[in-house]
PDB file of C-alpha atoms in Angstrom:
ATOM      1  CA  MET J   1     124.289 174.884 123.042  1.00 67.00           C
ATOM      2  CA  LYS J   2     124.403 171.100 122.709  1.00 79.00           C
ATOM      3  CA  ARG J   3     122.101 169.166 120.387  1.00 84.00           C
ATOM      4  CA  HIS J   4     120.125 167.543 123.193  1.00 80.00           C
ATOM      5  CA  GLU J   5     119.612 170.976 124.814  1.00 79.00           C
ATOM      6  CA  ILE J   6     118.220 172.381 121.542  1.00 85.00           C
ATOM      7  CA  ARG J   7     115.957 169.356 121.221  1.00 89.00           C
ATOM      8  CA  GLY J   8     114.827 169.913 124.798  1.00 85.00           C
ATOM      9  CA  LEU J   9     113.870 173.510 124.016  1.00 84.00           C
ATOM     10  CA  TRP J  10     111.800 172.467 121.001  1.00 90.00           C
ATOM     11  CA  LEU J  11     110.088 169.719 122.992  1.00 92.00           C
ATOM     12  CA  GLY J  12     109.349 172.222 125.752  1.00 88.00           C
ATOM     13  CA  LEU J  13     107.859 174.648 123.242  1.00 89.00           C
ATOM     14  CA  LEU J  14     105.703 171.853 121.804  1.00 94.00           C
ATOM     15  CA  GLY J  15     104.463 171.013 125.286  1.00 92.00           C
ATOM     16  CA  VAL J  16     103.648 174.658 126.009  1.00 90.00           C
ATOM     17  CA  ALA J  17     101.746 174.976 122.710  1.00 93.00           C
ATOM     18  CA  ILE J  18      99.687 171.901 123.629  1.00 95.00           C
ATOM     19  CA  PHE J  19      98.987 173.211 127.138  1.00 93.00           C
ATOM     20  CA  ALA J  20      98.076 176.666 125.775  1.00 93.00           C
ATOM     21  CA  LEU J  21      94.954 175.162 124.211  1.00 96.00           C
ATOM     22  CA  THR J  22      93.827 173.614 127.496  1.00 95.00           C
ATOM     23  CA  LEU J  23      91.919 176.620 128.849  1.00 95.00           C
ATOM     24  CA  PRO J  24      90.093 177.441 125.576  1.00 96.00           C
ATOM     25  CA  MET J  25      89.197 173.776 125.022  1.00 97.00           C
ATOM     26  CA  THR J  26      88.019 173.396 128.606  1.00 97.00           C
ATOM     27  CA  ARG J  27      85.812 176.466 128.186  1.00 96.00           C
ATOM     28  CA  LEU J  28      84.401 174.962 124.980  1.00 96.00           C
ATOM     29  CA  ALA J  29      83.610 171.672 126.740  1.00 96.00           C
ATOM     30  CA  VAL J  30      82.210 173.102 129.982  1.00 97.00           C
ATOM     31  CA  GLY J  31      80.126 175.862 128.382  1.00 95.00           C
ATOM     32  CA  THR J  32      78.855 178.998 130.081  1.00 94.00           C
ATOM     33  CA  PRO J  33      76.304 179.617 132.857  1.00 93.00           C
ATOM     34  CA  GLN J  34      73.807 180.518 130.127  1.00 94.00           C
ATOM     35  CA  ALA J  35      74.599 177.460 127.975  1.00 92.00           C
ATOM     36  CA  PRO J  36      76.194 174.757 130.168  1.00 93.00           C
ATOM     37  CA  GLN J  37      77.687 171.665 128.552  1.00 95.00           C
ATOM     38  CA  MET J  38      79.654 169.039 130.493  1.00 96.00           C
ATOM     39  CA  SER J  39      80.238 169.302 134.224  1.00 96.00           C
ATOM     40  CA  GLY J  40      83.670 170.410 135.343  1.00 96.00           C
ATOM     41  CA  VAL J  41      84.056 167.248 137.441  1.00 97.00           C
ATOM     42  CA  PHE J  42      83.433 164.992 134.434  1.00 97.00           C
ATOM     43  CA  ILE J  43      85.852 166.942 132.220  1.00 97.00           C
ATOM     44  CA  ALA J  44      88.596 166.791 134.838  1.00 97.00           C
ATOM     45  CA  LEU J  45      88.225 163.162 135.874  1.00 97.00           C
ATOM     46  CA  GLY J  46      86.942 161.805 132.564  1.00 97.00           C
ATOM     47  CA  ARG J  47      89.966 163.106 130.727  1.00 97.00           C
ATOM     48  CA  ALA J  48      92.180 161.451 133.340  1.00 97.00           C
ATOM     49  CA  VAL J  49      90.425 158.108 132.727  1.00 98.00           C
ATOM     50  CA  VAL J  50      90.955 158.315 128.958  1.00 98.00           C
ATOM     51  CA  ALA J  51      94.592 159.303 129.427  1.00 97.00           C
ATOM     52  CA  ALA J  52      95.077 156.513 132.006  1.00 97.00           C
ATOM     53  CA  MET J  53      93.894 153.874 129.537  1.00 97.00           C
ATOM     54  CA  LEU J  54      96.289 155.209 126.920  1.00 97.00           C
ATOM     55  CA  SER J  55      99.004 155.278 129.576  1.00 97.00           C
ATOM     56  CA  ALA J  56      98.408 151.650 130.570  1.00 97.00           C
ATOM     57  CA  ALA J  57      98.788 150.568 126.939  1.00 97.00           C
ATOM     58  CA  PHE J  58     101.956 152.639 126.585  1.00 97.00           C
ATOM     59  CA  LEU J  59     103.483 151.254 129.783  1.00 97.00           C
ATOM     60  CA  LEU J  60     102.807 147.700 128.607  1.00 97.00           C
ATOM     61  CA  ALA J  61     104.155 148.402 125.118  1.00 96.00           C
ATOM     62  CA  THR J  62     107.384 149.864 126.503  1.00 94.00           C
ATOM     63  CA  ARG J  63     107.683 147.191 129.227  1.00 94.00           C
ATOM     64  CA  ALA J  64     107.960 149.864 131.848  1.00 94.00           C
ATOM     65  CA  PRO J  65     109.216 148.652 135.244  1.00 93.00           C
ATOM     66  CA  LEU J  66     107.160 149.327 138.325  1.00 94.00           C
ATOM     67  CA  PRO J  67     108.169 152.563 140.044  1.00 94.00           C
ATOM     68  CA  ALA J  68     110.644 152.152 142.871  1.00 93.00           C
ATOM     69  CA  ARG J  69     109.115 152.256 146.334  1.00 92.00           C
ATOM     70  CA  ARG J  70     110.905 155.530 147.080  1.00 93.00           C
ATOM     71  CA  ASP J  71     109.172 157.152 144.061  1.00 94.00           C
ATOM     72  CA  TRP J  72     105.594 156.343 145.098  1.00 94.00           C
ATOM     73  CA  PRO J  73     105.156 159.372 147.396  1.00 94.00           C
ATOM     74  CA  ALA J  74     106.464 161.694 144.665  1.00 94.00           C
ATOM     75  CA  LEU J  75     104.114 160.089 142.125  1.00 96.00           C
ATOM     76  CA  ALA J  76     101.204 160.629 144.515  1.00 96.00           C
ATOM     77  CA  ILE J  77     102.105 164.302 144.904  1.00 96.00           C
ATOM     78  CA  THR J  78     102.478 164.681 141.119  1.00 95.00           C
ATOM     79  CA  ALA J  79      99.065 163.085 140.609  1.00 97.00           C
ATOM     80  CA  ALA J  80      97.490 165.299 143.273  1.00 97.00           C
ATOM     81  CA  GLY J  81      98.751 168.349 141.405  1.00 96.00           C
ATOM     82  CA  VAL J  82      98.277 167.583 137.711  1.00 94.00           C
ATOM     83  CA  VAL J  83      95.729 164.730 137.644  1.00 96.00           C
ATOM     84  CA  PHE J  84      93.320 166.022 140.293  1.00 97.00           C
ATOM     85  CA  GLY J  85      94.063 169.572 141.472  1.00 97.00           C
ATOM     86  CA  PHE J  86      94.711 171.585 138.331  1.00 95.00           C
ATOM     87  CA  PRO J  87      92.117 169.847 136.097  1.00 96.00           C
ATOM     88  CA  LEU J  88      89.342 169.941 138.706  1.00 97.00           C
ATOM     89  CA  LEU J  89      89.841 173.563 139.731  1.00 97.00           C
ATOM     90  CA  THR J  90      90.238 174.923 136.192  1.00 96.00           C
ATOM     91  CA  SER J  91      87.356 172.881 134.767  1.00 96.00           C
ATOM     92  CA  VAL J  92      84.966 174.215 137.397  1.00 96.00           C
ATOM     93  CA  ALA J  93      86.276 177.779 137.068  1.00 96.00           C
ATOM     94  CA  MET J  94      86.196 177.939 133.279  1.00 95.00           C
ATOM     95  CA  ARG J  95      82.397 177.966 133.133  1.00 95.00           C
ATOM     96  CA  TYR J  96      82.436 181.384 134.801  1.00 94.00           C
ATOM     97  CA  VAL J  97      85.429 183.148 133.210  1.00 91.00           C
ATOM     98  CA  GLU J  98      86.639 183.560 129.653  1.00 91.00           C
ATOM     99  CA  ALA J  99      89.784 181.796 128.523  1.00 92.00           C
ATOM    100  CA  VAL J 100      91.492 185.139 127.833  1.00 89.00           C
ATOM    101  CA  HIS J 101      90.854 186.183 131.438  1.00 89.00           C
ATOM    102  CA  ALA J 102      92.079 182.854 132.841  1.00 90.00           C
ATOM    103  CA  SER J 103      95.269 183.055 130.776  1.00 89.00           C
ATOM    104  CA  VAL J 104      96.350 186.165 132.679  1.00 87.00           C
ATOM    105  CA  ILE J 105      95.480 184.646 136.085  1.00 86.00           C
ATOM    106  CA  VAL J 106      97.679 181.596 135.566  1.00 83.00           C
ATOM    107  CA  GLY J 107     100.449 183.659 133.967  1.00 80.00           C
ATOM    108  CA  VAL J 108     102.632 183.541 137.078  1.00 78.00           C
ATOM    109  CA  LEU J 109     102.737 179.730 136.985  1.00 81.00           C
ATOM    110  CA  PRO J 110     106.423 179.648 135.895  1.00 78.00           C
ATOM    111  CA  LEU J 111     107.469 181.578 139.004  1.00 77.00           C
ATOM    112  CA  ALA J 112     105.335 179.349 141.205  1.00 82.00           C
ATOM    113  CA  THR J 113     106.921 176.268 139.608  1.00 79.00           C
ATOM    114  CA  ALA J 114     110.398 177.740 140.101  1.00 76.00           C
ATOM    115  CA  ALA J 115     109.650 178.457 143.769  1.00 81.00           C
ATOM    116  CA  VAL J 116     108.495 174.874 144.401  1.00 84.00           C
ATOM    117  CA  GLY J 117     111.478 173.545 142.456  1.00 78.00           C
ATOM    118  CA  ALA J 118     113.854 175.658 144.540  1.00 78.00           C
ATOM    119  CA  TRP J 119     112.358 174.224 147.716  1.00 83.00           C
ATOM    120  CA  LEU J 120     112.628 170.671 146.384  1.00 81.00           C
ATOM    121  CA  HIS J 121     116.267 171.098 145.422  1.00 74.00           C
ATOM    122  CA  ARG J 122     117.138 172.955 148.652  1.00 78.00           C
ATOM    123  CA  GLN J 123     117.883 176.192 146.873  1.00 74.00           C
ATOM    124  CA  ARG J 124     117.492 179.729 148.182  1.00 78.00           C
ATOM    125  CA  PRO J 125     115.955 182.217 145.707  1.00 78.00           C
ATOM    126  CA  SER J 126     117.251 185.755 145.974  1.00 83.00           C
ATOM    127  CA  ALA J 127     115.281 188.693 147.293  1.00 85.00           C
ATOM    128  CA  GLY J 128     114.865 189.862 143.699  1.00 86.00           C
ATOM    129  CA  PHE J 129     113.162 186.589 142.791  1.00 80.00           C
ATOM    130  CA  TRP J 130     110.665 186.929 145.626  1.00 83.00           C
ATOM    131  CA  ALA J 131     110.075 190.578 144.734  1.00 87.00           C
ATOM    132  CA  CYS J 132     109.170 189.562 141.176  1.00 84.00           C
ATOM    133  CA  ALA J 133     106.970 186.744 142.440  1.00 80.00           C
ATOM    134  CA  GLY J 134     105.177 189.127 144.764  1.00 84.00           C
ATOM    135  CA  LEU J 135     104.750 191.766 142.061  1.00 87.00           C
ATOM    136  CA  GLY J 136     103.412 189.192 139.611  1.00 84.00           C
ATOM    137  CA  SER J 137     100.916 187.970 142.191  1.00 83.00           C
ATOM    138  CA  VAL J 138      99.785 191.535 142.914  1.00 87.00           C
ATOM    139  CA  LEU J 139      99.292 192.167 139.178  1.00 87.00           C
ATOM    140  CA  VAL J 140      97.181 189.016 138.832  1.00 85.00           C
ATOM    141  CA  VAL J 141      94.989 189.919 141.810  1.00 83.00           C
ATOM    142  CA  ALA J 142      94.636 193.514 140.582  1.00 86.00           C
ATOM    143  CA  PHE J 143      93.588 192.280 137.143  1.00 85.00           C
ATOM    144  CA  ALA J 144      91.000 189.939 138.658  1.00 81.00           C
ATOM    145  CA  LEU J 145      89.556 192.701 140.868  1.00 81.00           C
ATOM    146  CA  LEU J 146      89.466 195.129 137.945  1.00 84.00           C
ATOM    147  CA  ARG J 147      87.596 192.582 135.823  1.00 76.00           C
ATOM    148  CA  ASN J 148      85.093 192.122 138.652  1.00 70.00           C
ATOM    149  CA  GLY J 149      84.167 195.779 138.391  1.00 66.00           C
ATOM    150  CA  GLY J 150      86.730 197.238 140.765  1.00 59.00           C
ATOM    151  CA  ALA J 151      84.070 198.049 143.329  1.00 52.00           C
ATOM    152  CA  SER J 152      84.892 195.090 145.599  1.00 57.00           C
ATOM    153  CA  THR J 153      88.092 193.885 147.209  1.00 62.00           C
ATOM    154  CA  VAL J 154      86.831 190.275 147.168  1.00 68.00           C
ATOM    155  CA  LEU J 155      87.974 187.985 144.367  1.00 79.00           C
ATOM    156  CA  HIS J 156      85.413 186.100 142.334  1.00 83.00           C
ATOM    157  CA  PRO J 157      85.257 182.421 143.402  1.00 91.00           C
ATOM    158  CA  ALA J 158      86.365 181.393 139.897  1.00 91.00           C
ATOM    159  CA  ASP J 159      89.529 183.484 140.251  1.00 90.00           C
ATOM    160  CA  LEU J 160      90.271 181.825 143.589  1.00 92.00           C
ATOM    161  CA  LEU J 161      89.881 178.436 141.902  1.00 95.00           C
ATOM    162  CA  LEU J 162      92.307 179.475 139.163  1.00 93.00           C
ATOM    163  CA  LEU J 163      94.864 180.641 141.716  1.00 91.00           C
ATOM    164  CA  GLY J 164      94.498 177.335 143.531  1.00 94.00           C
ATOM    165  CA  ALA J 165      94.902 175.502 140.231  1.00 94.00           C
ATOM    166  CA  MET J 166      98.118 177.406 139.581  1.00 90.00           C
ATOM    167  CA  GLY J 167      99.497 176.235 142.911  1.00 92.00           C
ATOM    168  CA  CYS J 168      98.522 172.632 142.174  1.00 94.00           C
ATOM    169  CA  ALA J 169     100.157 172.752 138.751  1.00 91.00           C
ATOM    170  CA  ALA J 170     103.360 174.209 140.196  1.00 89.00           C
ATOM    171  CA  VAL J 171     103.612 171.346 142.681  1.00 92.00           C
ATOM    172  CA  GLY J 172     102.818 168.711 140.042  1.00 91.00           C
ATOM    173  CA  TYR J 173     105.251 170.174 137.503  1.00 85.00           C
ATOM    174  CA  ALA J 174     108.100 170.443 140.004  1.00 85.00           C
ATOM    175  CA  TRP J 175     107.698 166.959 141.457  1.00 90.00           C
ATOM    176  CA  GLY J 176     107.174 165.458 137.998  1.00 88.00           C
ATOM    177  CA  ALA J 177     110.316 167.136 136.692  1.00 82.00           C
ATOM    178  CA  ARG J 178     112.242 165.759 139.658  1.00 86.00           C
ATOM    179  CA  LEU J 179     110.959 162.247 138.960  1.00 90.00           C
ATOM    180  CA  SER J 180     111.916 162.543 135.289  1.00 84.00           C
ATOM    181  CA  GLN J 181     115.550 162.627 136.391  1.00 82.00           C
ATOM    182  CA  ARG J 182     115.216 159.055 137.727  1.00 87.00           C
ATOM    183  CA  MET J 183     112.458 157.636 135.498  1.00 88.00           C
ATOM    184  CA  ARG J 184     111.806 157.788 131.783  1.00 89.00           C
ATOM    185  CA  ALA J 185     110.086 161.153 131.337  1.00 82.00           C
ATOM    186  CA  GLU J 186     107.016 159.710 129.577  1.00 89.00           C
ATOM    187  CA  HIS J 187     106.502 157.154 132.341  1.00 93.00           C
ATOM    188  CA  VAL J 188     106.077 159.823 135.018  1.00 93.00           C
ATOM    189  CA  ILE J 189     102.681 161.077 133.854  1.00 93.00           C
ATOM    190  CA  CYS J 190     101.636 157.569 132.772  1.00 96.00           C
ATOM    191  CA  TRP J 191     102.171 156.079 136.228  1.00 96.00           C
ATOM    192  CA  ALA J 192     100.539 159.091 137.893  1.00 96.00           C
ATOM    193  CA  LEU J 193      97.439 158.564 135.738  1.00 97.00           C
ATOM    194  CA  VAL J 194      97.288 154.785 136.131  1.00 97.00           C
ATOM    195  CA  LEU J 195      97.709 154.945 139.904  1.00 95.00           C
ATOM    196  CA  SER J 196      94.847 157.478 140.044  1.00 97.00           C
ATOM    197  CA  LEU J 197      92.464 155.280 138.025  1.00 97.00           C
ATOM    198  CA  PRO J 198      90.729 153.617 141.022  1.00 97.00           C
ATOM    199  CA  VAL J 199      89.534 157.084 142.050  1.00 97.00           C
ATOM    200  CA  THR J 200      89.052 158.814 138.693  1.00 97.00           C
ATOM    201  CA  ALA J 201      87.107 156.005 136.959  1.00 97.00           C
ATOM    202  CA  PRO J 202      84.140 155.662 139.371  1.00 97.00           C
ATOM    203  CA  ALA J 203      83.987 159.419 139.965  1.00 97.00           C
ATOM    204  CA  ALA J 204      83.921 160.154 136.224  1.00 97.00           C
ATOM    205  CA  PHE J 205      81.206 157.532 135.717  1.00 97.00           C
ATOM    206  CA  LEU J 206      79.015 159.147 138.354  1.00 96.00           C
ATOM    207  CA  ALA J 207      79.547 162.615 136.806  1.00 96.00           C
ATOM    208  CA  ARG J 208      78.992 161.509 133.175  1.00 95.00           C
ATOM    209  CA  PRO J 209      76.649 163.599 130.984  1.00 94.00           C
ATOM    210  CA  THR J 210      73.092 162.333 130.793  1.00 90.00           C
ATOM    211  CA  LEU J 211      71.879 164.648 128.009  1.00 89.00           C
ATOM    212  CA  ALA J 212      72.925 164.931 124.379  1.00 92.00           C
ATOM    213  CA  LEU J 213      75.769 167.383 123.837  1.00 94.00           C
ATOM    214  CA  PRO J 214      77.062 169.075 120.679  1.00 95.00           C
ATOM    215  CA  ALA J 215      79.996 167.510 118.856  1.00 96.00           C
ATOM    216  CA  SER J 216      82.171 170.539 119.655  1.00 95.00           C
ATOM    217  CA  ALA J 217      81.997 169.755 123.389  1.00 96.00           C
ATOM    218  CA  TRP J 218      83.101 166.164 122.786  1.00 97.00           C
ATOM    219  CA  TRP J 219      85.917 167.235 120.454  1.00 97.00           C
ATOM    220  CA  ALA J 220      87.136 169.664 123.125  1.00 97.00           C
ATOM    221  CA  PHE J 221      86.925 166.916 125.752  1.00 97.00           C
ATOM    222  CA  GLY J 222      88.919 164.618 123.481  1.00 97.00           C
ATOM    223  CA  TYR J 223      91.631 167.245 123.121  1.00 97.00           C
ATOM    224  CA  VAL J 224      92.094 167.805 126.854  1.00 97.00           C
ATOM    225  CA  ALA J 225      92.073 164.032 127.439  1.00 97.00           C
ATOM    226  CA  VAL J 226      94.588 162.995 124.776  1.00 97.00           C
ATOM    227  CA  PHE J 227      96.748 166.090 124.400  1.00 96.00           C
ATOM    228  CA  SER J 228      96.499 168.219 127.569  1.00 95.00           C
ATOM    229  CA  MET J 229      96.406 165.252 129.966  1.00 95.00           C
ATOM    230  CA  TRP J 230      98.791 162.906 128.170  1.00 94.00           C
ATOM    231  CA  LEU J 231     100.848 163.828 125.092  1.00 94.00           C
ATOM    232  CA  GLY J 232     101.607 167.338 126.320  1.00 93.00           C
ATOM    233  CA  PHE J 233     103.401 165.897 129.354  1.00 89.00           C
ATOM    234  CA  PHE J 234     105.419 163.591 127.106  1.00 90.00           C
ATOM    235  CA  ALA J 235     106.886 166.618 125.361  1.00 90.00           C
ATOM    236  CA  TRP J 236     107.123 168.775 128.486  1.00 86.00           C
ATOM    237  CA  TYR J 237     108.838 166.353 130.852  1.00 81.00           C
ATOM    238  CA  ARG J 238     111.170 165.101 128.089  1.00 85.00           C
ATOM    239  CA  GLY J 239     112.050 168.697 127.241  1.00 85.00           C
ATOM    240  CA  LEU J 240     112.837 169.481 130.886  1.00 76.00           C
ATOM    241  CA  ALA J 241     114.965 166.351 131.166  1.00 75.00           C
ATOM    242  CA  GLU J 242     116.974 166.993 127.983  1.00 82.00           C
ATOM    243  CA  GLY J 243     117.263 170.777 127.969  1.00 79.00           C
ATOM    244  CA  GLY J 244     117.398 171.505 131.681  1.00 71.00           C
ATOM    245  CA  THR J 245     114.578 172.773 133.877  1.00 66.00           C
ATOM    246  CA  VAL J 246     115.854 176.353 134.160  1.00 63.00           C
ATOM    247  CA  ARG J 247     116.405 176.858 130.424  1.00 69.00           C
ATOM    248  CA  VAL J 248     113.340 175.030 129.108  1.00 75.00           C
ATOM    249  CA  SER J 249     110.922 176.512 131.635  1.00 71.00           C
ATOM    250  CA  GLN J 250     111.565 179.915 130.024  1.00 70.00           C
ATOM    251  CA  VAL J 251     109.354 178.926 127.075  1.00 79.00           C
ATOM    252  CA  GLN J 252     106.364 179.003 129.443  1.00 79.00           C
ATOM    253  CA  LEU J 253     106.493 182.772 128.969  1.00 77.00           C
ATOM    254  CA  VAL J 254     104.635 182.431 125.663  1.00 82.00           C
ATOM    255  CA  GLN J 255     101.812 180.256 127.048  1.00 85.00           C
ATOM    256  CA  PRO J 256      99.440 183.072 128.146  1.00 86.00           C
ATOM    257  CA  PHE J 257      99.644 184.747 124.738  1.00 84.00           C
ATOM    258  CA  LEU J 258      99.183 181.475 122.881  1.00 88.00           C
ATOM    259  CA  SER J 259      96.092 180.771 124.981  1.00 90.00           C
ATOM    260  CA  MET J 260      94.697 184.194 124.121  1.00 89.00           C
ATOM    261  CA  VAL J 261      95.435 183.756 120.426  1.00 87.00           C
ATOM    262  CA  PHE J 262      93.674 180.381 120.415  1.00 92.00           C
ATOM    263  CA  ALA J 263      90.686 181.658 122.421  1.00 92.00           C
ATOM    264  CA  VAL J 264      89.799 184.435 119.976  1.00 90.00           C
ATOM    265  CA  PRO J 265      88.867 182.238 116.973  1.00 92.00           C
ATOM    266  CA  LEU J 266      87.723 179.186 118.977  1.00 92.00           C
ATOM    267  CA  LEU J 267      85.443 180.974 121.435  1.00 93.00           C
ATOM    268  CA  ASP J 268      84.839 184.290 119.680  1.00 91.00           C
ATOM    269  CA  GLU J 269      86.421 186.104 122.625  1.00 90.00           C
ATOM    270  CA  SER J 270      87.998 189.523 122.290  1.00 86.00           C
ATOM    271  CA  LEU J 271      91.288 191.029 123.412  1.00 83.00           C
ATOM    272  CA  ASP J 272      91.339 194.534 124.849  1.00 86.00           C
ATOM    273  CA  ALA J 273      94.245 196.803 125.688  1.00 88.00           C
ATOM    274  CA  THR J 274      93.889 196.295 129.448  1.00 88.00           C
ATOM    275  CA  THR J 275      94.131 192.507 129.187  1.00 87.00           C
ATOM    276  CA  VAL J 276      97.165 192.692 126.895  1.00 88.00           C
ATOM    277  CA  ALA J 277      98.846 195.242 129.188  1.00 90.00           C
ATOM    278  CA  PHE J 278      98.377 193.110 132.293  1.00 88.00           C
ATOM    279  CA  ALA J 279      99.549 190.000 130.411  1.00 86.00           C
ATOM    280  CA  LEU J 280     102.708 191.809 129.280  1.00 88.00           C
ATOM    281  CA  ALA J 281     103.347 193.071 132.808  1.00 89.00           C
ATOM    282  CA  VAL J 282     102.925 189.577 134.300  1.00 84.00           C
ATOM    283  CA  ILE J 283     105.210 188.030 131.664  1.00 84.00           C
ATOM    284  CA  ALA J 284     107.804 190.738 132.322  1.00 87.00           C
ATOM    285  CA  THR J 285     107.860 189.918 136.050  1.00 85.00           C
ATOM    286  CA  VAL J 286     108.227 186.221 135.235  1.00 79.00           C
ATOM    287  CA  PHE J 287     111.050 186.896 132.775  1.00 81.00           C
ATOM    288  CA  ILE J 288     112.955 189.093 135.227  1.00 87.00           C
ATOM    289  CA  GLY J 289     112.262 186.750 138.133  1.00 78.00           C
ATOM    290  CA  LYS J 290     113.640 183.760 136.259  1.00 71.00           C
ATOM    291  CA  LYS J 291     116.880 185.702 135.741  1.00 79.00           C
ATOM    292  CA  MET J 292     117.335 186.289 139.463  1.00 80.00           C
ATOM    293  CA  PRO J 293     119.968 184.121 141.178  1.00 75.00           C
ATOM    294  CA  VAL J 294     118.925 180.997 143.079  1.00 66.00           C
ATOM    295  CA  ARG J 295     121.632 179.648 145.380  1.00 72.00           C
ATOM    296  CA  PRO J 296     121.962 176.317 147.194  1.00 71.00           C
ATOM    297  CA  VAL J 297     121.117 176.344 150.871  1.00 64.00           C
ATOM    298  CA  PRO J 298     124.411 176.029 152.781  1.00 63.00           C
ATOM    299  CA  PRO J 299     124.637 172.875 154.919  1.00 58.00           C
ATOM    300  CA  LEU J 300     124.426 173.273 158.636  1.00 48.00           C
ATOM    301  CA  SER J 301     127.943 173.330 159.988  1.00 49.00           C
ATOM    302  CA  ALA J 302     128.743 171.471 163.130  1.00 43.00           C
ATOM    303  CA  LYS J 303     129.735 173.513 166.144  1.00 46.00           C
ATOM    304  CA  GLU J 304     133.422 173.608 166.787  1.00 43.00           C
ATOM    305  CA  PRO J 305     134.497 172.112 170.089  1.00 44.00           C
ATOM    306  CA  ALA J 306     135.324 174.604 172.784  1.00 38.00           C
TER     307      ALA J 306
END
């Protein structure tokens, strides 16, 4: 393995470690139904505003060129996924579910990202890949239903939000990784944040807290703004660019367990055998699925003349 590929793996692992704290920190900032703190809308959009201001300073300091016109649609899609979709849906959902629970729900994110990436690069995943993706999705839904008491076949609204967030993140990750092949990796998330500022700034101002909040909520908000929304993407996109998307994305396998490990001391949550078993099963499907072949789509051949 070449030096830049090893560096890419370590950068990817650093990014995953930063992202693993996102769900526990969001739960700490948003509170519970019994003890609410910040609104999910403010956490999602306020953190984007803070990260956008840091991004603007970074872009100026590095004399970043304006994105090429052809890259604007991809930047908009990236922003829709990782600046708006994932933060909004998870921030609202996290008031109603524990971080340990949410970690299992989003555990199939690597397969979702791989599926979007395969579509972007005109690749055809094998039947084994889709079987693993389907099995992982079934495990996640079964876990959510079991946690809701098992008496209903209807998912809790918070679980539906988390599943939607997973889809948004997959789209944002895949399009951002594609952009990082043409742009400096750090500039991808910076431009996505800055271009979103005309929407995120007024919306965050309208959703700002009006009551005094404990310092822990503000510290958690600061983490998701500076690390989850900004620095984590520096490490993640750079790792994908240097180490290769297929190889580096494997380190996402440890993210659900890291989230659980962080949630126990931070939020005083508990791990039970059922949660660990489902997490292991989901990670196993992701691991096997990532090993399944993904082939290029053959070009359409012209018809031979009669």
